[in-house]
Each structure stands twice: as structure tokens, then as C-alpha cells.
Short mmCIF file of C-alpha atoms in Angstrom, two decimals:
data_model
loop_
_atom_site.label_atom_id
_atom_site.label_comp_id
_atom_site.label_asym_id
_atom_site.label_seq_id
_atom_site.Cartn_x
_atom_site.Cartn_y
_atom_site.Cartn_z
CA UNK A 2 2.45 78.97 46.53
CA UNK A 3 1.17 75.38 45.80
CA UNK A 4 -2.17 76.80 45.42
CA UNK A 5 -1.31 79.39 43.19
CA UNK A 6 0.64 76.92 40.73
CA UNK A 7 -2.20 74.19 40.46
CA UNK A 8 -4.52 77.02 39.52
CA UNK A 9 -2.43 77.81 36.73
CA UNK A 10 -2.03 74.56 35.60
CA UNK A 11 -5.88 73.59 35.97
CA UNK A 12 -6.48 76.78 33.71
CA UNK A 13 -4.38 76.16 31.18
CA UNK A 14 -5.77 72.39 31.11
CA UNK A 15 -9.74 73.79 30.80
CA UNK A 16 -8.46 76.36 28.44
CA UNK A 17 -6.30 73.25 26.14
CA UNK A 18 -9.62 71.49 26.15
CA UNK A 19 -11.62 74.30 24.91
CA UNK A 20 -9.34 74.25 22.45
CA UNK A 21 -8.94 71.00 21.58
CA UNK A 22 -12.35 70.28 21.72
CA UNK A 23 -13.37 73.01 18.86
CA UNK A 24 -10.66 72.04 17.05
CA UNK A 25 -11.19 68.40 16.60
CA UNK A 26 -14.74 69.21 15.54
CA UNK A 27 -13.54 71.26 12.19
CA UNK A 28 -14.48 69.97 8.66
CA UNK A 29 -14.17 71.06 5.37
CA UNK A 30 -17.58 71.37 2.90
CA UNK A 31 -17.49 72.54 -0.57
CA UNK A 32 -19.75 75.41 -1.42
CA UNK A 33 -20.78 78.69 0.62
CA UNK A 34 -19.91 77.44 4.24
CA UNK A 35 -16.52 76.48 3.19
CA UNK A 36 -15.01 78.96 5.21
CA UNK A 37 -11.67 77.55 6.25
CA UNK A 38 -9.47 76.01 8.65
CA UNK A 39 -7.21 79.26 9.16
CA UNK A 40 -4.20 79.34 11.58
CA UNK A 41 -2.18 82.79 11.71
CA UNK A 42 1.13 83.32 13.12
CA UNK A 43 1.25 86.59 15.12
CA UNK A 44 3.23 87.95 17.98
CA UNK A 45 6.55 86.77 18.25
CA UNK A 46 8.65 83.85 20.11
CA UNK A 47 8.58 85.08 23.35
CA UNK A 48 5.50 86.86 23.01
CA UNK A 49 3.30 84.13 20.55
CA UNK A 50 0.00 86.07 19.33
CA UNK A 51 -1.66 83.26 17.14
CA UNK A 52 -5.32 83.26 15.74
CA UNK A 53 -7.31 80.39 15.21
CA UNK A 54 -10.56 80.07 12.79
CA UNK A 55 -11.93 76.76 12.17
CA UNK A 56 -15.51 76.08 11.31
CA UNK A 57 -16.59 72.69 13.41
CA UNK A 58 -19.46 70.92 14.72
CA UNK A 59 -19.88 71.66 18.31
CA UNK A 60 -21.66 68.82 20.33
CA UNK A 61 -23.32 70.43 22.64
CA UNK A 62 -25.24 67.11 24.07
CA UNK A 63 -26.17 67.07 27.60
CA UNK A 64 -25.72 63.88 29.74
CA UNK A 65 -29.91 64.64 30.40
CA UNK A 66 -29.57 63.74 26.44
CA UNK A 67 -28.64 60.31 27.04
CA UNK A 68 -30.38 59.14 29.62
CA UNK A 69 -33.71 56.73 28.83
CA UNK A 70 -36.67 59.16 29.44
CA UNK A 71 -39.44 58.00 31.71
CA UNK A 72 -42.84 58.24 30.37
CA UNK A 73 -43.44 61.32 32.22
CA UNK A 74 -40.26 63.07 31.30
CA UNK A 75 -41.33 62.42 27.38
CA UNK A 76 -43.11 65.56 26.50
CA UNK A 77 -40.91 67.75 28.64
CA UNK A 78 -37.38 66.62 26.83
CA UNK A 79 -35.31 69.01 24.59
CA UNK A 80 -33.55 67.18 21.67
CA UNK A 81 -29.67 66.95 21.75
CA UNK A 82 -28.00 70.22 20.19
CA UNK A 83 -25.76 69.81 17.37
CA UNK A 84 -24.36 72.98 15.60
CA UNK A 85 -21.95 74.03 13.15
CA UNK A 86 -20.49 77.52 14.03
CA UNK A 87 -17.37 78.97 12.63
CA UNK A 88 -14.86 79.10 16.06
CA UNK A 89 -12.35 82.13 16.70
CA UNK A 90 -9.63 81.76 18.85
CA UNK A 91 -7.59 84.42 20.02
CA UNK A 92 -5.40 87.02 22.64
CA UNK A 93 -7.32 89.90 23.70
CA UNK A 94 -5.21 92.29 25.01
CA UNK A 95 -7.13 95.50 25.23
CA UNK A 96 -7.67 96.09 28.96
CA UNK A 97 -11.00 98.21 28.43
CA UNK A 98 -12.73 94.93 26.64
CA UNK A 99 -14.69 92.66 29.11
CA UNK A 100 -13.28 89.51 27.86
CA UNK A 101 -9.30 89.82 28.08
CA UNK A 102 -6.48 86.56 27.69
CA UNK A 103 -7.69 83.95 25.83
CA UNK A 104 -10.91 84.59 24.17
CA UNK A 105 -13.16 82.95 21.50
CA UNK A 106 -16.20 83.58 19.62
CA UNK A 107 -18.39 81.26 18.58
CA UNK A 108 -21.08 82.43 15.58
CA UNK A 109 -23.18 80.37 13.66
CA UNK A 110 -22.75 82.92 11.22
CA UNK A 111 -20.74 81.60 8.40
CA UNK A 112 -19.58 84.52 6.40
CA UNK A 113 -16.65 83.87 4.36
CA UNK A 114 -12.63 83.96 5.58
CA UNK A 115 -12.30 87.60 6.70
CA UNK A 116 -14.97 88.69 6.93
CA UNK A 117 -16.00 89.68 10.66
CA UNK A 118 -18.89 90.77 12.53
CA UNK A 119 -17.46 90.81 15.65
CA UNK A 120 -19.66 91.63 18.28
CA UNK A 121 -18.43 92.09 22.23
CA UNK A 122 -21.32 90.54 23.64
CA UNK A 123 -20.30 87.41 21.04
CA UNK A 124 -17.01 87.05 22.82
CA UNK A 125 -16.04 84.50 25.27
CA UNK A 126 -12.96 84.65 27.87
CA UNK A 127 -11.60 81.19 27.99
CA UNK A 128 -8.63 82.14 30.23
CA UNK A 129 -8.01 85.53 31.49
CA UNK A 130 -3.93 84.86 32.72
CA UNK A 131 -3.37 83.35 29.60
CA UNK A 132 -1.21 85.84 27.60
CA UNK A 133 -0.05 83.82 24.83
CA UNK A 134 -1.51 81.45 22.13
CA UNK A 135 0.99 79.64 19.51
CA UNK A 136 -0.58 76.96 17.54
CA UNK A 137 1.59 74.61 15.04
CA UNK A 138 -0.22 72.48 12.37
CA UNK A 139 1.15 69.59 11.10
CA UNK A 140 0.75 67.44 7.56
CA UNK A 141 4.63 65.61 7.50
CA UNK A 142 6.20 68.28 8.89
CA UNK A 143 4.96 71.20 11.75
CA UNK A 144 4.29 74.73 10.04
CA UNK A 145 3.16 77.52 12.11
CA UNK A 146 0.85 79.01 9.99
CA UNK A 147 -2.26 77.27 7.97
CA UNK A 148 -4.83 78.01 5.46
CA UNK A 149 -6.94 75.11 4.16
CA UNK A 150 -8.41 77.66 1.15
CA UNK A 151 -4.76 77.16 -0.43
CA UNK A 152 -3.68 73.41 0.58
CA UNK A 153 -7.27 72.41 0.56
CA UNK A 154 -7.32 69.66 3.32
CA UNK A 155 -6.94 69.75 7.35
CA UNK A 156 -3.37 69.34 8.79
CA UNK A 157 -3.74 66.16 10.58
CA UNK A 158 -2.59 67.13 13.80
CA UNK A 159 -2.45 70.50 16.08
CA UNK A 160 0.18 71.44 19.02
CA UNK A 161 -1.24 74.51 20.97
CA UNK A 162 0.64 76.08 23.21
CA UNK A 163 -0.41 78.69 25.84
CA UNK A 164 1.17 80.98 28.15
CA UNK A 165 -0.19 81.51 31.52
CA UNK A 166 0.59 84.32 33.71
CA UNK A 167 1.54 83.33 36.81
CA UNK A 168 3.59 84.88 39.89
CA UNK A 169 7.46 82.82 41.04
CA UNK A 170 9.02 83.35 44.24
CA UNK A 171 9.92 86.41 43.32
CA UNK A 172 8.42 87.49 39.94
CA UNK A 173 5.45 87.70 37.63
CA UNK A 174 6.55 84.96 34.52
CA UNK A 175 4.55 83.18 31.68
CA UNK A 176 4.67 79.67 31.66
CA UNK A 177 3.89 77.05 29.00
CA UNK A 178 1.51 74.11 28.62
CA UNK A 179 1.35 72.66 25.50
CA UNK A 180 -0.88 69.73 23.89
CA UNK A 181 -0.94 68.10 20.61
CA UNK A 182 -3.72 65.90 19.48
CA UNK A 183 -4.48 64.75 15.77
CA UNK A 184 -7.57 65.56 13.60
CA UNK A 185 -10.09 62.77 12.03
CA UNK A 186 -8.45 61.57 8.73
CA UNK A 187 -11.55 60.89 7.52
CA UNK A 188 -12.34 64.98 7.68
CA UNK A 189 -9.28 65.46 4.94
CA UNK A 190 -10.58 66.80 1.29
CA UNK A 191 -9.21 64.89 -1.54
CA UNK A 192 -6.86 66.95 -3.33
CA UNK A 193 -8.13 69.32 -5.93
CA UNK A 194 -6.95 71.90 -8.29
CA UNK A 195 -7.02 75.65 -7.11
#
């Protein structure tokens, strides 16, 4: 039974920092690639079905990266990868799709808000026992849904919550983890007219 909790709870801390990671990466840019922070509300209390579509930079820096290259190692070293990628976050729960829970796709695609071209093979599972997703957003008070093409600026902080599937004594139950982190200030638009 031990074993079976801390696996739950070391899931739903990777899948958090998936999370959190993406999402602290999100910016706002005027012109084409503005494409949105965009938080839905879906499901319902008990059953919390949020989406999540930010577009962020994703450091994707190695620790090889970092380290001081010997004159031998020059010619052989790949630069650091840095890319901006619009991020999807969200609960698959069709059973006959290879990635099912928590899923994301990551697509350096930028097409404007709404405008999808999902692909399977583009689609990540972050956490397959993880049945629920609500995300809160927060600019003075917490809203639960958020779309930066209307307020135009970044809440400044996020609470995600996710539900993980796990079997009690006696039971199968979901149980929540939740984390809250803020956003750079520095990332906020100043306010302009719609």
C-alpha cells in the first residue's frame, strides 16, 4: 500500500512540474505569434476537465550545454536549444488513443487561438492515472477561466490542480495535488485598448 501511494504522489509531482515548467515559460508578443495565454473551464467540480494553451519558451538546455568544452569536444558540441512552441494541456479520455490522462502537445506551429492541427503522433502522455486537470488563474482575485486576447496581459499566478487515480483500502478514488506558483511580472503587456 505504501508503495502504491508514493507512486501516486511522485506522478502527480513530475506531472505539476511539467506543468509548471511550460507554464512559467509563456509570454505575450504583439503581431502573428500572439496566440494567447488561454485557460478553459471544462468538466465539472468533481470531475474538473480544464484545457490549457499557452505559447512559452521551452529551455530545452542540456547540463552537456554548460559544461566548459575541452578542445577536443569543440567541433563535436550541439548549441543549447531554445524554442518557442505553443503548449496544450489537457484530459484525454478516449481509451482507443495511445496517449490517455494527462496529455500535452507541444508544436512549434503557431497558428492562431483555435485553430488545431492536432496530430496523434504530436501528443504527449504526461500522466496516465491522472483523470482530472483544474487550473485557476489569478490577477487580484482567482478566476477559473482565462483568455489573455480579451484582458491582454498574463494572470500573475497559476494553481493547478490534478486528480490522480489511485486504489484505498478498499476502493478506486481520485486524489488531489495541487501547486500554485506565480508568473514573471516582467512578461505582463501594458494595458491596451481592444
Amino acid at each position: 500500500r505504501r508503495q502504491a501511494v508514493q507512486q501516486r504522489v511522485d506522478e502527480a509531482r513530475a506531472a505539476l512540474q511539467t506543468v509548471e515548467s511550460d507554464v512559467r515559460g509563456a509570454f505575450m508578443s504583439e503581431g502573428p505569434f500572439d496566440t494567447g495565454f488561454i485557460g478553459t473551464n471544462g468538466g465539472s467540480d468533481k470531475a474538473p476537465l480544464d484545457g490549457l494553451e499557452v505559447v512559452a519558451v521551452n529551455d530545452q538546455i542540456t547540463r552537456e550545454a554548460w559544461e566548459i568544452p575541452t578542445s577536443s569536444s569543440r567541433q563535436d558540441r550541439k548549441p543549447p536549444r531554445i524554442d518557442v512552441s505553443r503548449v496544450q494541456y489537457w484530459i484525454e479520455e478516449d481509451t482507443s488513443k495511445a496517449a490517455q490522462g494527462l496529455v500535452r502537445e507541444r508544436s512549434k506551429v503557431l497558428n492562431p487561438p483555435g485553430v488545431s492541427v492536432r496530430r496523434d503522433e504530436d501528443v504527449e502522455e504526461i500522466a496516465r492515472n491522472i483523470t482530472g486537470l483544474d487550473v485557476r488563474y489569478y490577477d487580484g482575485q482567482w478566476k477559473q477561466e482565462w483568455d489573455s486576447r480579451k484582458v491582454y496581459k498574463l494572470p500573475l499566478a497559476v494553481e493547478v490542480t490534478v486528480w490522480v487515480r489511485g486504489e484505498g483500502r478498499q476502493e478506486v478514488g481520485l486524489e488531489p495535488f495541487t501547486t500554485r506558483f506565480y508568473l514573471q511580472v516582467g512578461a505582463e503587456q501594458p494595458e491596451r485598448t481592444p
